[in-house]
Coordinates of C-alpha atoms in Angstrom, one line a residue:
M30 CA 32.6 172.0 -29.4
R31 CA 34.1 172.1 -26.0
I32 CA 36.5 174.9 -24.8
N33 CA 39.2 173.1 -22.7
S34 CA 41.7 175.9 -21.9
P35 CA 42.1 179.7 -21.6
E36 CA 43.9 179.6 -24.9
E37 CA 41.0 177.9 -26.6
L38 CA 38.6 180.5 -25.1
K39 CA 40.8 183.3 -26.5
S40 CA 40.8 181.6 -29.9
M41 CA 37.0 181.3 -29.8
Q42 CA 36.7 185.0 -28.9
E43 CA 38.8 186.0 -31.8
F44 CA 37.0 183.7 -34.2
Y45 CA 33.5 184.8 -33.2
S46 CA 34.5 188.4 -33.1
Q47 CA 35.7 188.1 -36.7
A48 CA 32.4 186.4 -37.6
L49 CA 30.3 189.1 -36.0
N50 CA 32.3 191.9 -37.6
A51 CA 32.0 190.1 -41.0
Q52 CA 28.3 190.7 -41.1
K53 CA 27.6 193.7 -43.3
K54 CA 24.8 194.9 -41.0
R55 CA 23.1 193.6 -37.9
I56 CA 19.4 194.0 -37.3
L57 CA 18.6 193.8 -33.6
V58 CA 14.9 193.4 -32.9
C59 CA 14.0 194.0 -29.3
A60 CA 12.7 190.8 -27.8
G61 CA 12.2 192.0 -24.3
T62 CA 8.8 191.2 -22.8
G63 CA 7.3 194.6 -23.5
C64 CA 8.3 194.7 -27.2
V65 CA 7.3 191.0 -27.6
A66 CA 3.8 191.9 -26.4
G67 CA 3.8 194.7 -29.0
G68 CA 4.5 192.3 -31.9
S69 CA 8.3 192.3 -32.2
L70 CA 8.5 188.6 -32.9
Q71 CA 6.2 189.0 -35.8
I72 CA 8.5 191.8 -37.1
Y73 CA 11.5 189.5 -36.7
A74 CA 9.7 186.7 -38.6
R75 CA 8.7 189.1 -41.4
L76 CA 12.3 190.4 -41.8
K77 CA 13.6 186.9 -42.1
E78 CA 10.9 186.0 -44.6
L79 CA 11.7 189.0 -46.8
M80 CA 15.4 188.4 -46.8
E81 CA 14.9 184.8 -47.8
E82 CA 12.5 185.9 -50.6
W83 CA 14.9 188.5 -51.9
G84 CA 18.0 186.3 -51.7
I85 CA 19.8 188.5 -49.1
P86 CA 22.3 186.3 -47.1
C87 CA 20.9 186.2 -43.6
E88 CA 22.7 184.9 -40.6
I89 CA 20.5 184.1 -37.6
L90 CA 23.4 182.6 -35.6
L91 CA 27.1 183.0 -35.8
Q92 CA 28.8 180.2 -37.7
D93 CA 30.4 177.5 -35.6
E94 CA 34.2 177.2 -35.8
A95 CA 33.7 173.7 -37.1
D96 CA 32.5 175.2 -40.3
G97 CA 36.0 176.6 -40.9
H98 CA 34.9 179.7 -42.8
L99 CA 32.2 182.3 -42.9
H100 CA 29.3 181.9 -45.3
T101 CA 29.4 184.8 -47.7
E102 CA 27.7 183.4 -50.7
P103 CA 24.2 184.8 -51.6
A104 CA 21.3 182.6 -50.8
A105 CA 19.1 181.3 -53.6
G106 CA 16.4 183.6 -54.7
N107 CA 15.2 186.0 -57.3
A108 CA 16.9 189.2 -56.1
S109 CA 17.7 192.0 -58.5
S110 CA 21.3 192.7 -59.5
E111 CA 21.2 195.8 -57.2
Q112 CA 20.2 193.8 -54.2
E113 CA 22.8 191.1 -55.0
S114 CA 25.6 193.7 -55.2
A115 CA 24.4 195.4 -52.0
S116 CA 24.3 192.2 -50.0
G117 CA 27.3 190.1 -50.9
V118 CA 28.1 189.7 -47.3
P119 CA 25.7 188.4 -44.7
V120 CA 23.2 190.4 -42.7
G121 CA 22.8 189.4 -39.1
L122 CA 19.2 189.1 -37.8
K123 CA 19.0 188.9 -34.0
K124 CA 16.5 188.8 -31.2
S125 CA 18.1 191.1 -28.6
G126 CA 17.3 191.9 -25.0
C127 CA 15.4 195.0 -23.9
H128 CA 16.6 198.2 -25.5
G129 CA 15.1 200.1 -22.6
F130 CA 13.0 202.7 -24.4
C131 CA 9.8 200.9 -23.7
E132 CA 7.5 203.8 -24.3
M133 CA 8.5 203.7 -28.0
G134 CA 8.4 200.0 -28.7
P135 CA 8.6 197.8 -30.6
L136 CA 12.2 198.9 -31.2
L137 CA 14.7 197.9 -33.9
R138 CA 18.4 198.7 -34.0
I139 CA 20.6 198.6 -37.0
D140 CA 24.4 198.3 -36.6
P141 CA 27.1 199.3 -37.2
E142 CA 25.4 202.7 -37.8
G143 CA 23.6 202.5 -34.4
L144 CA 20.2 203.4 -36.0
L145 CA 17.2 203.0 -33.7
Y146 CA 13.7 202.8 -35.2
I147 CA 10.7 203.2 -32.9
K148 CA 7.1 202.0 -32.9
V149 CA 7.9 199.6 -35.7
K150 CA 5.1 197.6 -37.4
V151 CA 5.2 194.5 -39.5
E152 CA 4.2 196.6 -42.6
D153 CA 7.4 198.7 -42.1
C154 CA 9.7 195.7 -42.7
E155 CA 9.9 195.9 -46.5
E156 CA 10.9 199.6 -46.4
I157 CA 13.5 199.0 -43.7
I158 CA 15.2 196.4 -45.8
E159 CA 14.9 198.3 -49.1
R160 CA 16.2 201.6 -47.7
S161 CA 18.3 200.9 -44.6
I162 CA 19.8 197.5 -45.4
L163 CA 20.3 197.7 -49.2
K164 CA 20.8 201.4 -49.7
D165 CA 22.1 202.8 -46.3
E166 CA 19.2 205.3 -46.1
I167 CA 17.3 206.3 -43.0
V168 CA 13.5 205.8 -42.7
E169 CA 12.8 209.2 -41.2
R170 CA 9.3 208.5 -40.1
L171 CA 10.6 205.7 -37.8
V172 CA 13.1 207.9 -36.1
Y173 CA 12.6 209.4 -32.7
Q174 CA 11.7 213.1 -32.6
D175 CA 11.6 215.3 -29.5
Q176 CA 9.0 217.9 -28.7
S177 CA 10.8 220.4 -30.9
L178 CA 10.6 217.9 -33.8
K179 CA 14.3 217.4 -33.8
S180 CA 15.2 213.9 -35.2
Y181 CA 17.6 211.5 -33.6
P182 CA 18.5 208.6 -35.9
R183 CA 21.3 207.2 -33.7
Q184 CA 20.3 205.5 -30.5
E185 CA 23.2 207.0 -28.4
D186 CA 22.2 210.5 -29.4
I187 CA 18.6 210.2 -28.1
P188 CA 18.3 212.2 -24.8
F189 CA 16.8 209.1 -23.2
Y190 CA 20.1 207.3 -23.7
K191 CA 22.6 210.1 -23.8
K192 CA 22.8 210.6 -20.0
Q193 CA 22.9 206.9 -19.2
T194 CA 26.0 204.8 -18.4
R195 CA 25.5 201.1 -19.0
V196 CA 27.5 198.7 -17.0
A197 CA 25.1 196.0 -15.8
L198 CA 23.1 196.5 -19.0
E199 CA 26.2 196.8 -21.2
Y200 CA 25.2 194.1 -23.8
C201 CA 21.4 194.2 -23.3
G202 CA 20.0 195.2 -26.7
H203 CA 23.3 195.0 -28.4
I204 CA 23.8 191.3 -29.0
D205 CA 21.7 188.2 -29.6
A206 CA 20.2 187.3 -26.2
E207 CA 20.1 183.6 -27.1
S208 CA 23.6 183.2 -28.4
I209 CA 26.6 182.2 -26.3
R210 CA 28.7 182.7 -29.4
E211 CA 27.9 186.4 -29.6
Y212 CA 28.6 186.8 -25.9
I213 CA 32.0 185.1 -26.3
A214 CA 32.5 187.4 -29.4
V215 CA 32.3 190.5 -27.2
G216 CA 34.6 189.1 -24.6
G217 CA 32.2 187.0 -22.6
Y218 CA 33.7 184.7 -19.9
S219 CA 37.0 186.6 -20.0
A220 CA 36.4 187.6 -16.4
V221 CA 35.9 183.9 -15.4
K222 CA 39.2 183.1 -17.1
K223 CA 41.0 185.9 -15.2
A224 CA 39.4 184.8 -11.9
L225 CA 40.5 181.2 -12.5
F226 CA 44.1 181.7 -13.7
E227 CA 45.3 185.1 -12.6
M228 CA 43.6 185.6 -9.2
T229 CA 43.3 183.8 -5.9
P230 CA 39.9 183.7 -4.2
Q231 CA 41.0 186.2 -1.7
Q232 CA 42.2 188.6 -4.5
I233 CA 38.8 188.3 -6.1
V234 CA 37.1 189.2 -2.8
D235 CA 39.5 192.1 -2.2
E236 CA 38.8 193.5 -5.7
I237 CA 35.1 193.4 -5.2
T238 CA 35.5 194.9 -1.7
E239 CA 37.7 197.7 -3.0
S240 CA 35.2 198.5 -5.7
S241 CA 32.6 199.3 -3.0
L242 CA 30.0 197.3 -4.9
R243 CA 26.9 197.2 -2.8
G244 CA 23.9 194.8 -3.2
R245 CA 21.6 196.1 -5.8
G246 CA 18.6 194.3 -4.4
G247 CA 17.8 197.1 -2.1
G248 CA 19.6 196.7 1.1
G249 CA 22.9 198.0 -0.2
F250 CA 25.0 195.5 1.9
P251 CA 28.7 195.5 0.8
T252 CA 29.1 192.6 -1.7
G253 CA 32.8 192.0 -0.9
R254 CA 32.1 191.7 2.8
K255 CA 29.4 189.1 2.2
W256 CA 31.7 187.0 -0.1
S257 CA 34.5 187.2 2.4
Q258 CA 32.2 185.8 5.2
V259 CA 31.3 182.8 3.0
L260 CA 35.0 182.3 2.0
R261 CA 35.9 182.0 5.7
Q262 CA 33.4 179.2 6.4
K263 CA 35.1 175.8 6.6
D264 CA 32.2 173.7 5.1
E265 CA 33.0 171.6 2.1
I266 CA 29.7 172.4 0.4
K267 CA 28.7 176.0 -0.3
Y268 CA 26.2 177.6 -2.6
V269 CA 25.8 180.7 -4.8
V270 CA 22.2 181.9 -5.1
C271 CA 20.9 184.5 -7.5
N272 CA 17.8 186.3 -6.4
G273 CA 15.6 187.0 -9.5
D274 CA 12.4 187.2 -7.5
E275 CA 11.5 190.7 -8.6
G276 CA 8.1 191.4 -7.0
D277 CA 7.9 195.2 -6.6
P278 CA 5.0 196.9 -8.6
G279 CA 6.5 198.7 -11.5
A280 CA 10.0 197.0 -11.4
F281 CA 11.4 195.0 -14.3
M282 CA 15.2 195.6 -14.2
D283 CA 16.2 192.1 -13.1
R284 CA 13.7 190.5 -15.6
S285 CA 15.3 192.5 -18.5
M286 CA 18.8 191.5 -17.5
M287 CA 17.9 187.8 -17.3
E288 CA 16.1 188.0 -20.6
G289 CA 18.7 190.2 -22.4
E290 CA 22.1 189.0 -21.1
P291 CA 21.7 185.7 -19.2
H292 CA 25.4 184.8 -19.7
R293 CA 26.4 187.9 -17.9
V294 CA 24.3 186.6 -14.9
L295 CA 26.0 183.2 -15.1
E296 CA 29.5 184.7 -15.3
G297 CA 28.9 186.8 -12.2
M298 CA 27.7 183.7 -10.3
M299 CA 30.7 181.7 -11.4
I300 CA 33.1 184.3 -10.2
A301 CA 31.3 184.4 -6.9
G302 CA 31.6 180.6 -6.7
I303 CA 35.4 180.8 -7.4
A304 CA 35.8 183.5 -4.8
A305 CA 33.8 181.8 -2.0
G306 CA 34.7 178.2 -2.8
A307 CA 31.2 177.2 -3.9
H308 CA 30.5 174.7 -6.7
Y309 CA 26.7 174.8 -6.9
G310 CA 24.5 177.7 -8.0
Y311 CA 20.8 178.4 -8.0
I312 CA 18.8 181.1 -9.8
Y313 CA 15.5 181.8 -8.2
V314 CA 13.1 183.2 -10.8
R315 CA 9.5 184.1 -10.7
A316 CA 7.4 181.7 -12.8
E317 CA 5.6 184.8 -14.1
Y318 CA 8.8 185.5 -16.1
P319 CA 8.6 182.6 -18.6
L320 CA 10.9 184.4 -21.1
A321 CA 13.6 184.9 -18.5
V322 CA 13.3 181.3 -17.4
S323 CA 13.6 180.1 -21.0
R324 CA 16.6 182.2 -21.8
L325 CA 18.4 181.4 -18.6
Q326 CA 17.9 177.7 -19.2
N327 CA 19.1 178.1 -22.8
A328 CA 22.2 179.9 -21.5
I329 CA 22.9 177.2 -18.9
D330 CA 22.6 174.5 -21.6
Q331 CA 24.9 176.3 -24.0
A332 CA 27.5 176.9 -21.3
M333 CA 27.4 173.3 -20.3
E334 CA 27.8 172.2 -23.9
V335 CA 30.9 174.2 -24.4
G336 CA 32.4 173.4 -21.0
L337 CA 32.0 176.8 -19.4
L338 CA 29.8 175.2 -16.8
G339 CA 30.1 171.8 -15.3
E340 CA 33.3 169.9 -14.5
N341 CA 36.9 171.1 -14.9
I342 CA 36.0 174.5 -16.4
L343 CA 38.7 175.6 -18.9
G344 CA 41.0 172.9 -17.5
S345 CA 41.3 174.6 -14.2
G346 CA 39.9 171.8 -12.0
F347 CA 37.1 174.1 -10.8
D348 CA 33.5 172.7 -11.1
F349 CA 30.4 174.7 -11.1
T350 CA 26.8 173.9 -12.0
V351 CA 23.7 176.1 -12.0
K352 CA 20.0 175.1 -11.6
I353 CA 16.9 177.3 -12.0
S354 CA 14.3 177.3 -9.2
Q355 CA 10.9 178.8 -10.1
G356 CA 9.0 180.7 -7.5
A357 CA 5.2 181.0 -7.3
G358 CA 5.2 184.8 -7.1
A359 CA 5.2 185.4 -3.4
F360 CA 6.6 188.9 -2.6
V361 CA 8.1 187.6 0.7
C362 CA 10.4 185.2 -1.3
G363 CA 12.5 188.2 -2.2
E364 CA 13.7 188.0 1.4
G365 CA 16.9 185.8 1.7
S366 CA 15.8 183.2 4.2
A367 CA 12.3 182.9 2.7
L368 CA 13.9 182.5 -0.8
T369 CA 16.3 179.7 0.3
S370 CA 13.4 178.0 2.1
S371 CA 11.4 178.0 -1.1
I372 CA 14.2 176.5 -3.1
E373 CA 14.4 173.7 -0.5
G374 CA 10.7 172.9 -1.3
N375 CA 9.3 174.4 1.9
R376 CA 6.9 177.3 2.3
G377 CA 8.7 180.6 1.7
M378 CA 8.8 182.2 5.2
P379 CA 11.5 184.2 6.8
R380 CA 13.4 182.8 9.8
V381 CA 14.9 184.5 12.9
K382 CA 18.4 185.7 12.4
P383 CA 21.2 184.9 13.4
P384 CA 22.4 182.6 11.9
R385 CA 22.6 184.6 8.6
T386 CA 22.6 183.2 5.1
V387 CA 26.4 183.5 4.9
E388 CA 26.6 181.0 7.7
K389 CA 23.5 178.8 7.2
G390 CA 21.7 179.5 4.0
L391 CA 20.5 177.1 1.4
F392 CA 20.3 173.6 2.8
E393 CA 21.9 174.9 6.0
K394 CA 25.2 175.6 4.1
P395 CA 27.1 178.9 3.7
T396 CA 25.6 180.8 0.9
V397 CA 26.4 183.8 -1.3
L398 CA 23.1 185.4 -2.0
N399 CA 23.0 188.4 -4.4
N400 CA 20.4 189.7 -6.8
V401 CA 20.6 189.7 -10.6
E402 CA 22.0 193.2 -11.0
T403 CA 24.7 192.7 -8.4
F404 CA 26.0 189.7 -10.4
C405 CA 25.9 191.6 -13.7
N406 CA 28.3 194.2 -12.2
V407 CA 30.9 191.5 -11.2
A408 CA 32.5 190.7 -14.6
P409 CA 33.4 194.3 -15.6
I410 CA 34.9 194.9 -12.1
I411 CA 37.1 191.9 -12.4
L412 CA 38.2 192.8 -15.9
K413 CA 38.6 196.6 -15.5
G414 CA 39.4 196.8 -11.9
A415 CA 38.0 198.5 -8.8
D416 CA 39.7 201.8 -9.6
W417 CA 37.7 202.0 -12.8
Y418 CA 34.4 201.2 -11.1
K419 CA 35.1 203.9 -8.5
T420 CA 35.2 206.6 -11.1
M421 CA 31.4 206.4 -11.1
G422 CA 29.3 207.6 -8.2
P423 CA 30.0 209.2 -4.8
E424 CA 32.0 207.8 -1.9
N425 CA 30.8 204.4 -0.7
N426 CA 28.1 204.5 -3.5
H427 CA 30.2 203.7 -6.5
G428 CA 29.0 202.3 -9.8
T429 CA 25.7 202.6 -11.6
K430 CA 22.1 201.7 -10.8
A431 CA 19.4 200.4 -13.1
F432 CA 15.9 201.8 -12.6
A433 CA 12.5 201.0 -14.1
L434 CA 11.0 204.4 -14.9
T435 CA 7.2 204.2 -14.9
G436 CA 4.1 206.2 -14.1
N437 CA 3.3 209.8 -15.2
V438 CA 6.5 210.3 -17.2
N439 CA 6.8 210.8 -20.9
N440 CA 9.6 208.3 -21.5
T441 CA 8.9 205.1 -19.5
G442 CA 11.4 202.4 -19.7
L443 CA 14.6 200.8 -18.4
I444 CA 17.5 203.1 -17.6
E445 CA 20.9 202.8 -16.0
V446 CA 22.7 205.9 -14.5
P447 CA 25.7 206.5 -12.3
M448 CA 25.0 206.5 -8.6
G449 CA 24.4 210.0 -7.4
T450 CA 22.4 211.1 -10.4
T451 CA 19.8 213.5 -9.3
L452 CA 16.1 212.8 -9.5
R453 CA 15.7 215.9 -11.7
E454 CA 18.1 214.4 -14.3
V455 CA 16.2 211.1 -14.3
I456 CA 12.7 212.5 -14.7
F457 CA 13.3 215.5 -16.9
D458 CA 16.5 214.8 -18.9
I459 CA 16.1 211.1 -19.4
G460 CA 12.3 210.7 -18.8
G461 CA 11.3 213.7 -20.9
G462 CA 9.3 215.3 -18.1
V463 CA 6.1 214.6 -16.3
K464 CA 3.0 213.5 -18.3
G465 CA -0.5 215.0 -17.6
G466 CA 0.5 217.6 -15.1
S467 CA 3.3 218.9 -12.9
F468 CA 5.7 216.8 -10.8
K469 CA 4.4 215.9 -7.4
A470 CA 6.2 212.8 -6.1
V471 CA 7.9 209.6 -7.0
Q472 CA 7.7 206.3 -5.1
I473 CA 11.1 204.7 -5.0
G474 CA 11.8 201.3 -3.7
G475 CA 8.3 199.9 -4.1
P476 CA 6.3 198.7 -1.1
S477 CA 9.5 198.9 1.0
G478 CA 10.5 202.3 -0.1
G479 CA 9.5 205.9 0.4
C480 CA 8.3 209.0 -1.3
L481 CA 10.4 211.7 -2.9
C482 CA 8.5 214.8 -3.7
I483 CA 7.9 218.5 -4.0
S484 CA 5.7 219.4 -0.9
A485 CA 5.1 222.3 1.4
T486 CA 8.3 221.4 3.3
E487 CA 10.5 219.5 0.9
D488 CA 11.9 219.6 -2.6
H489 CA 13.7 216.4 -3.5
L490 CA 14.2 217.0 -7.3
D491 CA 17.9 217.7 -6.7
L492 CA 18.4 214.8 -4.3
H493 CA 21.2 212.4 -5.3
L494 CA 20.0 208.9 -5.9
D495 CA 22.3 206.7 -3.9
F496 CA 22.0 204.5 -0.8
D497 CA 23.1 207.0 1.8
S498 CA 21.4 210.1 0.4
L499 CA 18.0 208.3 0.2
K500 CA 18.3 206.9 3.7
K501 CA 18.6 210.4 5.1
V502 CA 15.1 211.3 3.8
G503 CA 13.4 208.1 4.8
A504 CA 13.6 206.4 1.5
M505 CA 15.6 203.6 -0.1
I506 CA 16.6 202.4 -3.6
G507 CA 15.0 199.1 -3.1
S508 CA 15.0 197.0 -6.3
G509 CA 15.0 200.2 -8.3
G510 CA 11.4 200.9 -9.3
L511 CA 10.6 204.6 -9.9
V512 CA 6.9 205.4 -10.1
V513 CA 6.4 209.0 -11.1
M514 CA 3.2 210.8 -10.0
N515 CA 1.8 214.1 -11.2
D516 CA -0.2 216.7 -9.3
K517 CA -3.4 214.8 -9.9
S518 CA -2.3 211.9 -7.8
C519 CA -3.7 211.3 -4.3
M520 CA -0.9 210.5 -1.9
V521 CA -3.3 208.9 0.6
E522 CA -4.5 206.5 -2.1
V523 CA -0.9 205.8 -3.1
A524 CA -0.2 204.8 0.5
R525 CA -3.3 202.6 0.6
F526 CA -2.4 200.9 -2.7
F527 CA 1.1 199.9 -1.4
M528 CA -0.3 198.8 2.0
N529 CA -2.9 196.7 0.2
F530 CA -0.1 195.0 -1.8
T531 CA 2.0 194.4 1.4
Q532 CA -0.9 193.1 3.4
N533 CA -1.8 190.6 0.6
E534 CA 1.8 189.5 0.3
S535 CA 2.5 189.1 4.0
C536 CA 3.5 185.5 4.8
G537 CA 1.6 185.7 8.1
K538 CA 4.4 184.3 10.2
C539 CA 4.8 187.2 12.6
V540 CA 1.9 189.1 14.2
P541 CA 3.2 192.6 13.7
C542 CA 3.3 192.2 9.9
R543 CA 0.2 189.9 9.6
E544 CA -2.1 191.9 11.8
G545 CA -0.4 195.3 11.8
T546 CA -0.6 195.8 8.0
R547 CA -4.2 194.6 8.0
R548 CA -5.1 197.2 10.5
M549 CA -3.2 199.9 8.7
L550 CA -5.0 199.0 5.5
E551 CA -8.4 199.3 7.3
L552 CA -7.5 202.7 8.6
L553 CA -6.3 204.0 5.2
T554 CA -9.5 202.6 3.6
D555 CA -11.6 204.4 6.1
I556 CA -9.7 207.7 5.3
T557 CA -10.1 207.4 1.5
E558 CA -13.8 206.5 1.9
G559 CA -14.7 209.4 4.2
R560 CA -14.8 207.7 7.5
G561 CA -11.5 208.9 8.8
T562 CA -10.8 211.1 11.9
M563 CA -7.7 212.6 13.3
K564 CA -7.5 209.6 15.6
H565 CA -6.9 207.5 12.5
L566 CA -3.7 209.5 11.8
D567 CA -2.4 208.9 15.3
M568 CA -3.1 205.2 15.1
L569 CA -1.4 204.9 11.7
E570 CA 1.8 206.5 13.2
E571 CA 1.7 204.3 16.2
L572 CA 1.2 201.1 14.2
A573 CA 4.0 202.1 11.8
D574 CA 6.4 202.4 14.6
T575 CA 5.4 199.1 16.2
I576 CA 5.6 197.2 12.9
S577 CA 9.0 198.7 12.0
D578 CA 10.4 197.8 15.5
T579 CA 9.0 194.3 15.9
A580 CA 8.5 192.6 12.5
L581 CA 10.5 189.5 11.8
C582 CA 12.0 190.2 8.4
G583 CA 13.2 193.2 6.4
L584 CA 10.1 193.3 4.3
G585 CA 7.9 193.6 7.4
K586 CA 10.1 196.2 9.0
T587 CA 9.8 198.4 5.9
A588 CA 6.1 197.7 5.2
A589 CA 5.0 201.0 6.7
F590 CA 7.5 203.2 4.8
P591 CA 5.1 204.4 2.1
V592 CA 2.6 205.5 4.8
V593 CA 5.3 207.2 7.0
S594 CA 6.8 209.1 4.1
T595 CA 3.5 210.3 2.6
M596 CA 2.2 211.4 6.1
K597 CA 5.5 213.2 6.6
Y598 CA 5.4 215.2 3.3
F599 CA 1.7 215.3 2.5
R600 CA 0.1 215.5 5.9
D601 CA -2.2 218.3 4.7
E602 CA -3.7 215.8 2.2
Y603 CA -4.5 213.4 5.1
I604 CA -6.0 216.2 7.1
A605 CA -8.2 217.3 4.1
H606 CA -9.5 213.7 3.9
V607 CA -10.3 213.4 7.6
V608 CA -11.4 216.9 8.5
D609 CA -12.8 218.5 5.3
K610 CA -13.9 215.1 3.8
K611 CA -12.3 216.2 0.6
C612 CA -9.7 214.6 -1.7
P613 CA -7.6 217.5 -3.0
A614 CA -6.6 215.4 -6.1
G615 CA -10.1 214.3 -6.8
Q616 CA -9.2 210.6 -6.9
C617 CA -11.0 209.2 -3.9
K618 CA -14.5 208.7 -5.3
A619 CA -16.2 208.6 -1.9
L620 CA -15.0 212.1 -1.2
V621 CA -15.9 213.5 -4.6
N622 CA -19.2 215.3 -5.4
F623 CA -20.0 216.3 -9.0
S624 CA -21.9 219.5 -9.7
I625 CA -22.9 221.4 -12.8
D626 CA -22.2 225.1 -13.2
P627 CA -25.4 226.6 -14.5
Q628 CA -23.4 229.5 -16.1
L629 CA -21.4 227.1 -18.3
C630 CA -24.1 224.4 -19.0
K631 CA -25.7 224.8 -22.4
G632 CA -28.3 222.1 -21.9
C633 CA -27.0 219.8 -24.6
T634 CA -28.2 216.8 -22.7
K635 CA -24.9 214.8 -23.4
C636 CA -24.2 214.3 -19.7
A637 CA -27.7 212.9 -19.1
R638 CA -27.2 210.5 -21.9
L639 CA -23.8 209.4 -20.6
C640 CA -25.0 208.9 -17.0
P641 CA -25.4 205.1 -16.3
V642 CA -27.8 205.6 -13.4
S643 CA -29.9 208.5 -14.7
A644 CA -28.8 210.8 -12.0
I645 CA -28.8 213.9 -14.3
S646 CA -31.9 215.7 -15.4
G647 CA -32.9 218.9 -17.1
E648 CA -34.6 220.4 -20.2
L649 CA -33.0 220.8 -23.6
K650 CA -31.0 224.1 -23.8
Q651 CA -31.5 224.6 -20.0
P652 CA -29.0 224.1 -17.2
H653 CA -29.0 220.5 -15.9
T654 CA -28.6 219.2 -12.3
I655 CA -27.1 216.1 -10.6
D656 CA -29.0 214.1 -8.0
V657 CA -26.2 213.3 -5.6
S658 CA -28.2 210.6 -3.9
K659 CA -28.2 208.6 -7.2
C660 CA -24.7 209.6 -8.4
I661 CA -22.2 206.7 -8.3
K662 CA -19.3 209.1 -9.0
C663 CA -18.1 207.4 -12.1
G664 CA -17.0 210.7 -13.7
A665 CA -18.5 209.9 -17.1
C666 CA -20.4 213.2 -17.2
K667 CA -17.3 215.2 -16.4
D668 CA -15.2 213.5 -19.0
G669 CA -17.9 213.9 -21.7
C670 CA -19.0 217.5 -21.1
P671 CA -17.9 219.6 -24.1
F672 CA -18.3 222.9 -22.2
H673 CA -16.4 221.9 -19.0
A674 CA -19.4 222.7 -16.9
I675 CA -19.1 219.8 -14.5
S676 CA -16.6 219.8 -11.7

């Protein structure tokens, strides 16, 4: 089946939409990486097995138009008359993209009711089919409950989802992630059709410019301006490159989009190609994302098969092809020039600019380079217009932003909110509050980002999350990772962790980044291990300024941001480490000394039995003591003491 014209695409959309709506119910099993690790594919297989055993018509894929009709006859089996009457029309069984509520996975959604079942197990499958598919009943024990024990059967009513606005993630978790037919059924590739037949390249660029869409990879550069710069280039060969090299600790937004709606990514790239006059596209994906690679390749193959990629797309005369390039996991390859160098087969290392990627990018040709989330915003802007997009978010920061919410927060997962949403709304309304203590800080933007916090001098909980507001407080959106920390987190150790990551990932090309980050890591290690002095703090600040001013690429220039922001807002913690030789959070083992309160100790001997180095002694029913010279500060005694006598 090849789609040769816009009229044929419209006909296909109508046909597949009818096919999708003809399914009595649709079971969407989350097949994002997190839920797959939790056993969602086994759940999917068991549901399919049960429906086959019970004779319930089950459609894994939408029927092709060549079939001429929808299959509505019951499959062979030994189902009861009740089951047969309840299932005279097919039930769709899908592997969807990430539903987002990762803390509660594996997840299963049932449409058209919009039911969401959490923490589903294989043994739950039979009851789900019996009650929710055949009898329209709700399995209450699988429904989300908040802390007040209020139940939320429908996904959209759950507080985690209610304050979200999904644009880039519009279809993630709602359609079969592996089916071009379902993507076409919900209007997929309509934006490509509009861009080809109703708009000129300049009009496309103008619409994207007017929307104020800014790059979602972290820099926030205006997307329309970048596209216009490539459009102006006179070269016959140009490229569109999608940056899927998501290397920040705690970030998984792009991965989820590539896994959950790969056709949305392709559609955005195609529109960029039409706008800029480019006919070749590359998607750069980390090899550590095998599921994303597989689904992207599947999407490319499907689009090629039906004529939505390749030559003469929809009879327009426009050609566009897409290839996948797998990266080896180097963090620096998230930088544009390093990424294009890696695609070319060279070592991924940044180069001096200018010239910039828009002038000489991939293979020395003009290149549109945007990240996955940016491309996922393109199709809805083209279809609904810039004015619609500008209804979300503050001035010059329009649209939505996807975040990976992780760390000490009750509801971890993938979220998408309007630009300008406050940190308080994200953590407490969507995230369900801080886990294991009170809110202290959040690291935003990964190793290139900064710290938002409640400190002696600042309270960022009501700060608006957008490019410009974050820049004012020395932070940045980055790729969108949000790592929440409670009051038991040591901010010096947090800075050391990110500096260790950055130093390991430095490509080594420029001295400031190669040697500067190494020295900063040494200084931070000294501080956390009790060897720090006030001079260490002065040296950290001096090195941070030097690296930021002289490093070759953007990653190097922002390498010191976690250190700078933690020193700014939590300087008292640094001073406690270097002057008092204490870690206020009790996380730096070298600065922690355990002692036993004789008033609370009952002499049960449990601590002595738990100690791996026999550092604790004492008589039965008498207060015990710790030999600090033997103690390795593992904390086993403190964790195991039933009387809380060890501190």
